[in-house]
mmCIF file of C-alpha atoms and ligand atoms in Angstrom:
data_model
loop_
_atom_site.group_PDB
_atom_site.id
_atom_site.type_symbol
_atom_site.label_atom_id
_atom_site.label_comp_id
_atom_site.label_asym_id
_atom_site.label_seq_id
_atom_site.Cartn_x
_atom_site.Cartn_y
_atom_site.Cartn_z
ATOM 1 C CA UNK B 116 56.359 45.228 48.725
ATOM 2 C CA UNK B 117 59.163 43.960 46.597
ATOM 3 C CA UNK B 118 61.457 41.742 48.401
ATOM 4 C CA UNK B 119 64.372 42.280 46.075
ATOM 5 C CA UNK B 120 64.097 45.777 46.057
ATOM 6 C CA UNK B 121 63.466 46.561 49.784
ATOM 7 C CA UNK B 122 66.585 43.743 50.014
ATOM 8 C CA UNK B 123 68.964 45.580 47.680
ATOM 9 C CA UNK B 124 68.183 49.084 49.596
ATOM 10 C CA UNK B 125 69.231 47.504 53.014
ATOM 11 C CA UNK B 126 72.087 46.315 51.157
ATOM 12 C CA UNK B 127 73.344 49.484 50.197
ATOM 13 C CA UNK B 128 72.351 50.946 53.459
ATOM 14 C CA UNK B 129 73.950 48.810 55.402
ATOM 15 C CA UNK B 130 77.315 49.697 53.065
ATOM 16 C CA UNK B 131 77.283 52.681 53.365
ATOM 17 C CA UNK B 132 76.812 52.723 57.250
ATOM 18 C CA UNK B 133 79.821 50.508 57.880
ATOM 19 C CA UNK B 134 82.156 52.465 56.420
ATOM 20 C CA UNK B 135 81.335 55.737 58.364
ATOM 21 C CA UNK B 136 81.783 53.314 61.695
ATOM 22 C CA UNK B 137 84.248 54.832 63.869
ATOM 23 C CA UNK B 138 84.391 52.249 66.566
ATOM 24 C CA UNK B 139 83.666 48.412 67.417
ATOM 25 C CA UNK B 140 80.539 49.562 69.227
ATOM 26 C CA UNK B 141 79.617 52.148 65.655
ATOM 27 C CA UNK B 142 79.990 48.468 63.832
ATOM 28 C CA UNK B 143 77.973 46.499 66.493
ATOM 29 C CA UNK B 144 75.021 49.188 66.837
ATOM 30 C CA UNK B 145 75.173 48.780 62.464
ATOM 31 C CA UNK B 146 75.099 45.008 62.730
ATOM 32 C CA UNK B 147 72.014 44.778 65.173
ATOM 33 C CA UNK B 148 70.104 47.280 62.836
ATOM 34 C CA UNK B 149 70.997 45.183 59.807
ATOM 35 C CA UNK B 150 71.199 41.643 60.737
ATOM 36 C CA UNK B 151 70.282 41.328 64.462
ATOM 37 C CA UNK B 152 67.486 39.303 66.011
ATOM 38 C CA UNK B 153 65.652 42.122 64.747
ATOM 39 C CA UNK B 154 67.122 43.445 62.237
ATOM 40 C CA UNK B 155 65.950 45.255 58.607
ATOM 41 C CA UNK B 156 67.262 42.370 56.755
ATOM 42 C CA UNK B 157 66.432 39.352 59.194
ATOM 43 C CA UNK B 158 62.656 40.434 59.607
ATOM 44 C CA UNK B 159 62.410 40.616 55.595
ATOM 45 C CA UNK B 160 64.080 37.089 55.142
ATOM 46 C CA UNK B 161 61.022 36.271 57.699
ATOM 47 C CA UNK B 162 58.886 37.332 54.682
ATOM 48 C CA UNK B 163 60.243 34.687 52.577
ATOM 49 C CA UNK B 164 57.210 32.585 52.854
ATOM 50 C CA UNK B 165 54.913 34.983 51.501
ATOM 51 C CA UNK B 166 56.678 34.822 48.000
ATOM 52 C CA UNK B 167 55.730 32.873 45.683
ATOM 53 C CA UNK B 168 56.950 29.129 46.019
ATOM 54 C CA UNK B 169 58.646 29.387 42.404
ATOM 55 C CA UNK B 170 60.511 32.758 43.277
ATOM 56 C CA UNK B 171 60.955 31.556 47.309
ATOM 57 C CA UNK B 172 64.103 30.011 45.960
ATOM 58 C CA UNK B 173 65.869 32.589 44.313
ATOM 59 C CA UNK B 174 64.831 35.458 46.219
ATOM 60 C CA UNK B 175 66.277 33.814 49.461
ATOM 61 C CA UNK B 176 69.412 33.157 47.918
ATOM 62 C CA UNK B 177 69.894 36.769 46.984
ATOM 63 C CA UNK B 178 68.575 37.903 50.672
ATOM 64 C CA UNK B 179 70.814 35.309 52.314
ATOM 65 C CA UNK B 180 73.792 36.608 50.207
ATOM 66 C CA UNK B 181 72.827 39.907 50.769
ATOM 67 C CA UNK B 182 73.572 38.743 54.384
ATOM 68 C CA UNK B 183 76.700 37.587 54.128
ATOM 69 C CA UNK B 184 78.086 40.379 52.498
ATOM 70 C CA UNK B 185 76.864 42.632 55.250
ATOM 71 C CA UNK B 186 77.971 39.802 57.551
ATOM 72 C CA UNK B 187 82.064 39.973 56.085
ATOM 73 C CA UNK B 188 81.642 43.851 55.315
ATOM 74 C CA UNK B 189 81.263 44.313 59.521
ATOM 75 C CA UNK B 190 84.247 41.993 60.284
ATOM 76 C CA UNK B 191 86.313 43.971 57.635
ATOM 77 C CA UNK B 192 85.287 47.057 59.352
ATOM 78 C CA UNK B 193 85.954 45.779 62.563
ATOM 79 C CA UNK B 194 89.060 44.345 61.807
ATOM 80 C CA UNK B 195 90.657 47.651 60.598
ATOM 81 C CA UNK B 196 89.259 49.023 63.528
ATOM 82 C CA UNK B 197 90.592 46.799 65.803
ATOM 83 C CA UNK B 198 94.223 47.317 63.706
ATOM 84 C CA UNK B 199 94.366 51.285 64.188
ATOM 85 C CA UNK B 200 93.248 50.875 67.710
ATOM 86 C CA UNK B 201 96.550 48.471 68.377
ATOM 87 C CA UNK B 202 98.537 50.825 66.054
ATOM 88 C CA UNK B 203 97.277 53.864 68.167
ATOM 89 C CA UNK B 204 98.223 52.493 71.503
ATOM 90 C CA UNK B 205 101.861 50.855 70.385
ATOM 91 C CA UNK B 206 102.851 54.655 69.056
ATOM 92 C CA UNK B 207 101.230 56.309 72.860
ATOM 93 C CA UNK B 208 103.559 53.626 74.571
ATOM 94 C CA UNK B 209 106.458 53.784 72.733
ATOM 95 C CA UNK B 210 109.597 54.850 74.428
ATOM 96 C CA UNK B 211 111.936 57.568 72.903
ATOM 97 C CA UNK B 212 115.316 55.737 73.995
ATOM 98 C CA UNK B 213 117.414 59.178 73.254
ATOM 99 C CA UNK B 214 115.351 61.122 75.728
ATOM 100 C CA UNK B 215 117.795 61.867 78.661
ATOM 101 C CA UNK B 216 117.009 60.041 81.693
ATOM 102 C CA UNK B 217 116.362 61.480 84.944
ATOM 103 C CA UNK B 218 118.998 62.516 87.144
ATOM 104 C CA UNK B 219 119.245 60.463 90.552
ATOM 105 C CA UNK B 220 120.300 62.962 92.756
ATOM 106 C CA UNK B 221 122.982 60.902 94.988
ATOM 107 C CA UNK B 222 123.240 62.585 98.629
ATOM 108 C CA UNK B 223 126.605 62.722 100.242
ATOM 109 C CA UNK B 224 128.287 63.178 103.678
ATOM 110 C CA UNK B 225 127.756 66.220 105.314
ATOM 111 C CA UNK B 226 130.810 68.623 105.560
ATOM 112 C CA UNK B 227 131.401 68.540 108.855
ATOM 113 C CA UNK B 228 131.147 64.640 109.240
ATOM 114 C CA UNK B 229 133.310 64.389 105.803
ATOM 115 C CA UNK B 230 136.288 66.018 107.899
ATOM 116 C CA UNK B 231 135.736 63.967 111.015
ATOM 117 C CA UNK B 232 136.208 61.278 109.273
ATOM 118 C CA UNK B 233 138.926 62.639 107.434
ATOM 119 C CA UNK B 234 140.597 63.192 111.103
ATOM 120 C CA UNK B 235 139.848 60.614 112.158
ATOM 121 C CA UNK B 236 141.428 58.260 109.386
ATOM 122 C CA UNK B 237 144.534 60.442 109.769
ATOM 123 C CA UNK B 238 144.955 59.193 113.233
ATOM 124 C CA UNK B 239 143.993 55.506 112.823
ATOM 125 C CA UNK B 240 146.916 55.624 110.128
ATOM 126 C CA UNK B 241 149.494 56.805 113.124
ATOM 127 C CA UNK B 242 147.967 53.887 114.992
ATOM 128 C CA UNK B 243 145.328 55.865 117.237
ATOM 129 C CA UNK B 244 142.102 53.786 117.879
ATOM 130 C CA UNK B 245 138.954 55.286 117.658
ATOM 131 C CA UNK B 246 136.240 55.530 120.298
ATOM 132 C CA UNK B 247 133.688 56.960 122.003
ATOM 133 C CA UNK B 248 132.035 58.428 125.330
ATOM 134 C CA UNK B 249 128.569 59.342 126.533
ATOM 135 C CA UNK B 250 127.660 62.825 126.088
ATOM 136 C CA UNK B 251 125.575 62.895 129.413
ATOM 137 C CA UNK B 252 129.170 63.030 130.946
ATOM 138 C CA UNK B 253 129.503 62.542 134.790
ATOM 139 C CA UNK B 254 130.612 66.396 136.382
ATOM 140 C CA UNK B 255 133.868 63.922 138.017
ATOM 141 C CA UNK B 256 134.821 63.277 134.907
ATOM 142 C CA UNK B 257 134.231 66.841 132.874
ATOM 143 C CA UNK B 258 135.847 68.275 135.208
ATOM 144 C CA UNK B 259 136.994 67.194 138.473
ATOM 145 C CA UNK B 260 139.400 64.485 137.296
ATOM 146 C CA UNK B 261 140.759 66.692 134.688
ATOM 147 C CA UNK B 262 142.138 68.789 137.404
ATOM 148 C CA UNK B 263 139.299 71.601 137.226
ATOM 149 C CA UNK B 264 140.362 73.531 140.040
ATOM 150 C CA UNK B 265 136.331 73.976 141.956
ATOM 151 C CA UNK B 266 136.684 77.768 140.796
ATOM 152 C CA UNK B 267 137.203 77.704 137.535
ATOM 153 C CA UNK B 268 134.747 79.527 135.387
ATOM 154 C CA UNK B 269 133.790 76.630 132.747
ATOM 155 C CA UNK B 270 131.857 74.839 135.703
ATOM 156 C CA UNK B 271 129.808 78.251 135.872
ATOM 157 C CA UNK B 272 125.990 77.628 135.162
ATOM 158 C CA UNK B 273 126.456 80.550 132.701
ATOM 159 C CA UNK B 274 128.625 78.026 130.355
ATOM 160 C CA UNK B 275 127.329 74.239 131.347
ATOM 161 C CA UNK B 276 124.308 72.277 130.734
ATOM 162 C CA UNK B 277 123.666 70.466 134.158
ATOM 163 C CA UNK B 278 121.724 67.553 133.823
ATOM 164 C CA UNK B 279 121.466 67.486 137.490
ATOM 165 C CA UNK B 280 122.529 64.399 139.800
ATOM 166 C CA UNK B 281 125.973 65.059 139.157
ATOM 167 C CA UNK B 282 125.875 64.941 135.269
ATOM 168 C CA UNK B 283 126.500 67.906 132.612
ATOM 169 C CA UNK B 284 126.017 67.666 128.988
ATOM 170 C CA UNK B 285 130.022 67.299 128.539
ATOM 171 C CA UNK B 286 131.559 70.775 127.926
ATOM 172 C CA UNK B 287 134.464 68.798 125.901
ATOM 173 C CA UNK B 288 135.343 65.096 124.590
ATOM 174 C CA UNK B 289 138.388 65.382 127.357
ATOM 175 C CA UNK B 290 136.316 63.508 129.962
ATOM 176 C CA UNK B 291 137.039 60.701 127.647
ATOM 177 C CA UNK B 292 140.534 60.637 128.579
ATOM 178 C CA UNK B 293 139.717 59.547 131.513
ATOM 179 C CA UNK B 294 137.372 56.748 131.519
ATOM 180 C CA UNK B 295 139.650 55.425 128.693
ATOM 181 C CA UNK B 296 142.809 55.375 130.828
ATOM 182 C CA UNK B 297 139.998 54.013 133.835
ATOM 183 C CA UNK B 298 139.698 51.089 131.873
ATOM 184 C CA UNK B 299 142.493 49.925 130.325
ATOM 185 C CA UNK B 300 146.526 49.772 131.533
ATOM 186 C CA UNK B 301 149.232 52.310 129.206
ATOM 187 C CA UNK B 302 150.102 51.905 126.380
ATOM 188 C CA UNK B 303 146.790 54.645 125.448
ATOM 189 C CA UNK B 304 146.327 55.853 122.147
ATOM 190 C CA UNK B 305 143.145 56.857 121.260
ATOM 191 C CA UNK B 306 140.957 59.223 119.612
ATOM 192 C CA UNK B 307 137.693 60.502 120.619
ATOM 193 C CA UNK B 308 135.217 62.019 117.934
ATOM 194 C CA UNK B 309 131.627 63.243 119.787
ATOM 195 C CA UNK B 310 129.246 66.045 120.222
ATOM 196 C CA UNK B 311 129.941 68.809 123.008
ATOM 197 C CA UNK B 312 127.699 71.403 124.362
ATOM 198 C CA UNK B 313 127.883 75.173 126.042
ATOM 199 C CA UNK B 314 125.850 77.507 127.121
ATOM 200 C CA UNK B 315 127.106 79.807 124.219
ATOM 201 C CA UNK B 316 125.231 82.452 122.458
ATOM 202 C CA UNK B 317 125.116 81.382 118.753
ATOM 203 C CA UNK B 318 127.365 83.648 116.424
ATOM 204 C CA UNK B 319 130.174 83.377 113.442
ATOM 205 C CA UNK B 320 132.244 81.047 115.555
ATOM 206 C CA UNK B 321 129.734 80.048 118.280
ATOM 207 C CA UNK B 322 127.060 76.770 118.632
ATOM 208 C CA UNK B 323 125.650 75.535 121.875
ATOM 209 C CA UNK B 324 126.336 72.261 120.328
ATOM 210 C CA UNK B 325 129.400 71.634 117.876
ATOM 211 C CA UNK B 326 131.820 68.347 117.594
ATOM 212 C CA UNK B 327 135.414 67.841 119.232
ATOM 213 C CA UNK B 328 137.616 64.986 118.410
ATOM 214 C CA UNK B 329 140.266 64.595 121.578
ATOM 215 C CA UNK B 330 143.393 62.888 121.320
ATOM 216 C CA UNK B 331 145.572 61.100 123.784
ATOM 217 C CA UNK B 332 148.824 58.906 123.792
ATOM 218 C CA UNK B 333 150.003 57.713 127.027
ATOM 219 C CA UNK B 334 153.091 55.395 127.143
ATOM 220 C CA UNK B 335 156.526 54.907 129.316
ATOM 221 C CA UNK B 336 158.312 57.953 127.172
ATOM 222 C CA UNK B 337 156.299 60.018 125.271
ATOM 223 C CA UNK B 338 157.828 63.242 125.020
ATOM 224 C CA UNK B 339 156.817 67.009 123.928
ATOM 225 C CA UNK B 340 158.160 65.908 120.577
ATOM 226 C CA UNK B 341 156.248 63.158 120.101
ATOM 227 C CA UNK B 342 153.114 65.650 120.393
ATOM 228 C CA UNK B 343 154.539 68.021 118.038
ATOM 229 C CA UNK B 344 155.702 65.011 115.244
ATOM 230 C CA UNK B 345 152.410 63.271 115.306
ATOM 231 C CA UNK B 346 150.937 67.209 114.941
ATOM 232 C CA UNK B 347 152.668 68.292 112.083
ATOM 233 C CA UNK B 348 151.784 64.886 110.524
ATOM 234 C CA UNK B 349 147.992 65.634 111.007
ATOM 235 C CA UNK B 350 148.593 69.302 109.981
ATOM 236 C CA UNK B 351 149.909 68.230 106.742
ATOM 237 C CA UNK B 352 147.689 65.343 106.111
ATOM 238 C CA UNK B 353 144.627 67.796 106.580
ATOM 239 C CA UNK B 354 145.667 71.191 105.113
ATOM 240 C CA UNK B 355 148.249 69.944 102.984
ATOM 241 C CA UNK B 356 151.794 68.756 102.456
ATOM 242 C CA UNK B 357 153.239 73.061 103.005
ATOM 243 C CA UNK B 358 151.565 73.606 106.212
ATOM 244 C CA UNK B 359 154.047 75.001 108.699
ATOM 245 C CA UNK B 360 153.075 74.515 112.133
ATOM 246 C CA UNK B 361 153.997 76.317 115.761
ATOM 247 C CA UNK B 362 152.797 76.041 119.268
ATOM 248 C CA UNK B 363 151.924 78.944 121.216
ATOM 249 C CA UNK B 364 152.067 78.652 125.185
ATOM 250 C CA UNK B 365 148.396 78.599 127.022
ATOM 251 C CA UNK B 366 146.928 77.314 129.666
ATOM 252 C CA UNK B 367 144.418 73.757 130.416
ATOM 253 C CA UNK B 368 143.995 72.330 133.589
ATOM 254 C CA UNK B 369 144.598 69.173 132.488
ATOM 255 C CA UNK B 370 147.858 69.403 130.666
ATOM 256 C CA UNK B 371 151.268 70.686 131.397
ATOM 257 C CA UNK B 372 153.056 72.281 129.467
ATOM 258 C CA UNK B 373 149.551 73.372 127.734
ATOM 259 C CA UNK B 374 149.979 75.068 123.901
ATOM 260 C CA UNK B 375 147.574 75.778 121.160
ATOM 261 C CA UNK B 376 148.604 74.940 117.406
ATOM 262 C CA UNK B 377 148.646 77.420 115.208
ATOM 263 C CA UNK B 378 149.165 75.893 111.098
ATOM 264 C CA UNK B 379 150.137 78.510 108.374
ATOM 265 C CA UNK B 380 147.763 80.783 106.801
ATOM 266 C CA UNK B 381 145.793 79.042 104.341
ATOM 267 C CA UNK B 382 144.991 82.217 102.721
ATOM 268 C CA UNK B 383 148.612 83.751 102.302
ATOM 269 C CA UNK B 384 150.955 81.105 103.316
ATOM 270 C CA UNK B 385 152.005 83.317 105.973
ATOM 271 C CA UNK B 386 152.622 86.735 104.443
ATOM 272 C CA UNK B 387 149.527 88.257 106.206
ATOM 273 C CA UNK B 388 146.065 88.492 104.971
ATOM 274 C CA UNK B 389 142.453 88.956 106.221
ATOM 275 C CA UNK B 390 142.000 85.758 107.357
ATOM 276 C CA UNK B 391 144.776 85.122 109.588
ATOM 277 C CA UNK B 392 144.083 89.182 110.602
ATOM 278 C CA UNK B 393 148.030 89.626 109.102
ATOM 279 C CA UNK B 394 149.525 87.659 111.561
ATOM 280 C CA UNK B 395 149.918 84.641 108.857
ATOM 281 C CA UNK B 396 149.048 82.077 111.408
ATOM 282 C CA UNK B 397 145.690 80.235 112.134
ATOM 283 C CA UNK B 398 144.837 78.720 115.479
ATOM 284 C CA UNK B 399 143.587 75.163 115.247
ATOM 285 C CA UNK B 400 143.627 73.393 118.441
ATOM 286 C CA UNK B 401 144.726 73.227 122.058
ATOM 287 C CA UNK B 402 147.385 70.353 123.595
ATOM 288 C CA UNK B 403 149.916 69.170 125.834
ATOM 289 C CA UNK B 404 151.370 66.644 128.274
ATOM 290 C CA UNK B 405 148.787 64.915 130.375
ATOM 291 C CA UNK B 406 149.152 66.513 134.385
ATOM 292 C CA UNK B 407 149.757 64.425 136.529
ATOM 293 C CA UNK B 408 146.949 64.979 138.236
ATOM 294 C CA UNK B 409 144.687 63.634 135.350
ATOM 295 C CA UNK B 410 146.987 60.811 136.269
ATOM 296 C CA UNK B 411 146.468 60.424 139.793
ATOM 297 C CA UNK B 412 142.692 60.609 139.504
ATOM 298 C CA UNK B 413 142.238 57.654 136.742
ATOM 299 C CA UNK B 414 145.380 55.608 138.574
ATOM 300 C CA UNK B 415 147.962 55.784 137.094
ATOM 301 C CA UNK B 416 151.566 56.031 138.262
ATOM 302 C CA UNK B 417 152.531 59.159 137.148
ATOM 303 C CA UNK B 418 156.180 59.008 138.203
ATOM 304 C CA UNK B 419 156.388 55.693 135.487
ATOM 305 C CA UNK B 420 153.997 57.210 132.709
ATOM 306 C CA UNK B 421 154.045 59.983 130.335
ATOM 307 C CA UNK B 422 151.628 61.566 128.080
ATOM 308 C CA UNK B 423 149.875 63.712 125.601
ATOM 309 C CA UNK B 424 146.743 64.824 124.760
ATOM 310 C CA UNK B 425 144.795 67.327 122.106
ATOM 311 C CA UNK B 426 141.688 68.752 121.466
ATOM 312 C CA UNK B 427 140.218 69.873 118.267
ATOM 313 C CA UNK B 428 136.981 71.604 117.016
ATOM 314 C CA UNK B 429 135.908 69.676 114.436
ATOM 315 C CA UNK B 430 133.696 72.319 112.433
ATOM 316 C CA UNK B 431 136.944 74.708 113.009
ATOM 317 C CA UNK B 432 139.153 72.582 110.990
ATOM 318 C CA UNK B 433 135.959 72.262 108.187
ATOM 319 C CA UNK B 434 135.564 76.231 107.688
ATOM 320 C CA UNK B 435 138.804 76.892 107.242
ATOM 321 C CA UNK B 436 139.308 73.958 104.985
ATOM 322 C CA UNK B 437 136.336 74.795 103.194
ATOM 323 C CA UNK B 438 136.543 79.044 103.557
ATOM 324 C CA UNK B 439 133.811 79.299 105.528
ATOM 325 C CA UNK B 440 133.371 82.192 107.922
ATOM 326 C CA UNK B 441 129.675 81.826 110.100
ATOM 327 C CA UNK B 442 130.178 78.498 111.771
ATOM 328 C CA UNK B 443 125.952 78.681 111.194
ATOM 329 C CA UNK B 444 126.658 78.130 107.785
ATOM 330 C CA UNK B 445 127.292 74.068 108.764
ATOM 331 C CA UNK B 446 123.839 74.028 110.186
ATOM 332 C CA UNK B 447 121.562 75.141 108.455
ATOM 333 C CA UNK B 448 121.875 72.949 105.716
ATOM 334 C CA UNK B 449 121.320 74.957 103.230
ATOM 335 C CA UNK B 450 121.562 72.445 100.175
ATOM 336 C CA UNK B 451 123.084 74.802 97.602
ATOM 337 C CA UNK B 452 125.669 75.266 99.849
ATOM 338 C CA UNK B 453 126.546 71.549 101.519
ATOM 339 C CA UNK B 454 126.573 70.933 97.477
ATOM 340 C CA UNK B 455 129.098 72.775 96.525
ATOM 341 C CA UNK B 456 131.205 71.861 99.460
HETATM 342 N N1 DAH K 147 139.169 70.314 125.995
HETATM 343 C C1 DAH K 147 139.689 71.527 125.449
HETATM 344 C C2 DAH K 147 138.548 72.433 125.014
HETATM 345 O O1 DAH K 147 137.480 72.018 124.904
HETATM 346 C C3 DAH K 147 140.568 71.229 124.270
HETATM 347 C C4 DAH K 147 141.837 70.569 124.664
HETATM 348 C C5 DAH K 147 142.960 71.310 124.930
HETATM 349 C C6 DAH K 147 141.906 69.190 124.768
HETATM 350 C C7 DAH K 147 144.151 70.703 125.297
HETATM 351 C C8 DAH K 147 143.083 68.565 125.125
HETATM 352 C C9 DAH K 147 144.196 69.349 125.380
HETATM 353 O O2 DAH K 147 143.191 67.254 125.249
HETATM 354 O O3 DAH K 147 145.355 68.740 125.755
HETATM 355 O O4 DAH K 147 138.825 73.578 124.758
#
């Protein structure tokens, strides 16, 4: 066999083979069949010693050669390799900088807790201080010391959660009156956010659970007018600076005189529409003076004090802020419509 022959055949062999490689491993399987341990080339430059000692010379120059080329032909290969390989993976992992981000969708307060707070602030502003009570409420203090007479029909099983031992799931924040005035001397002014619970059969304006915020201001003179100023302050601050406001005689057993609040329509202004059923006036909360038996049960002199007190559904004042008619509406959290509340 001719050494030179079989040598320049590898050669072009081995050429052509590297520059169909595809990967590093395509130019690593070449090399090893070329140039390995074993390789075409390496076991013919083991034939070297059975040429002739005057060609031995110049045929193993050409095969070594021969081997370098292949040698810097695979690194070439694998070095362009290596380059599309990076230029591949940079153009997968760029970023497109004008693609528009995700939206982070920011929550918010819920509606109802939105205008509690919104109450709430009004108050602070007139100087009320806000504060709390249990809503496992003692029955004494639901009822009895806010002048319940025994027989009236809000103690009824029918409308109560009794929690037995002489606690109910308070009916009303009013019980709050009166472990606030319990604890601390006149003057009182103080509102009371919290949830309240009745036996009541859900419907449009119904929840066996809903939120109240109670008011009260107890000093040396406050007067009817006092009630009705610091009302028509709130009415305006919440429904806005045209509200008219009236009071409409009723009845609590814990205040006397006792009046609801009615505010001007929303809707109409007070011309008559659907929503205020044409009588242009909304109902909004119930008030009065403190009795003086609310007094007498928490201590207080009542020939020296006088007082006044409110009570307001919170997730009233929300649906008709917010036009809402199903009082459901609030809880069922329904996103598409807390959103565009
Ligand atoms: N507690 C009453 C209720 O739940 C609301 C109320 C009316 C509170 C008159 C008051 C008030 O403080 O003076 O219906």
């Amino acid at each position: 066999m001719d050494l030179q022959s079989e040598a320049a055949r590898i050669r072009e062999a081995a050429a052509k083979a590297i520059k169909t490689c595809k990967s590093i491993d395509d130019v690593d399987a070449v090399r090893v069949k070329y140039i390995g341990r074993r390789g075409e080339l390496t076991l013919l430059l083991r034939k070297l010693g059975e040429v002739s000692p005057g060609q031995r010379k110049e045929v193993g120059k050409m095969l070594n050669a021969i081997k370098d080329e292949i040698s810097s032909l695979l690194a070439e290969r694998r070095k362009e390799i290596e380059t599309a390989l990076k230029d591949e993976t940079l153009r997968k992992e760029t970023i497109d900088v004008t693609l528009p981000g995700r939206r982070v969708r920011i929550g918010k307060l819920h509606p109802t807790l939105r205008i509690l707070n919104e109450i709430i602030d009004v108050f602070v502003g007139l100087g009320f201080t806000a504060v709390e009570g249990p809503e496992i409420e003692t029955e004494y203090n639901n009822f009895d010391a806010l002048n319940f007479p025994p027989w009236h029909p809000s103690r009824d099983d029918f409308d109560s959660f009794y929690v037995g031992d002489g606690y109910v799931l308070r009916t009303h924040t009013s019980p709050a009156q009166v472990r606030v005035m319990k604890s601390q001397e006149p003057p009182v002014r103080v509102v009371v956010p919290g949830r309240c619970y009745r036996r009541d059969t859900p419907d449009a304006s119904h929840l066996m659970s809903f939120f109240q915020i109670e008011g009260l201001y107890v000093d040396h003179d406050v007067s009817l007018a006092d009630l009705k100023g610091t009302l028509a302050i709130f009415a305006r601050e919440i429904f806005g600076p045209e509200t008219k406001i009236r009071f409409r005689p009723h009845y609590f057993p814990f205040t006397e005189p006792s009046a609801e609040l009615d505010i001007s329509c929303l809707v109409c202004g007070g011309a008559g529409c659907r929503l205020c059923k044409q009588s242009g006036w909304l109902e909004v909360l119930g008030c009065g003076m403190v009795h003086p038996n609310v007094f007498k049960h928490v201590g207080y002199d009542h020939k020296a004090v006088t007082g006044f007190a409110f009570g307001l559904g919170v997730e009233r004042i929300a649906m008709l802020k917010y036009g809402i008619s199903d009082i459901r509406t609030l809880y069922e959290n329904d996103l598409k419509i807390l959103n565009s509340l």
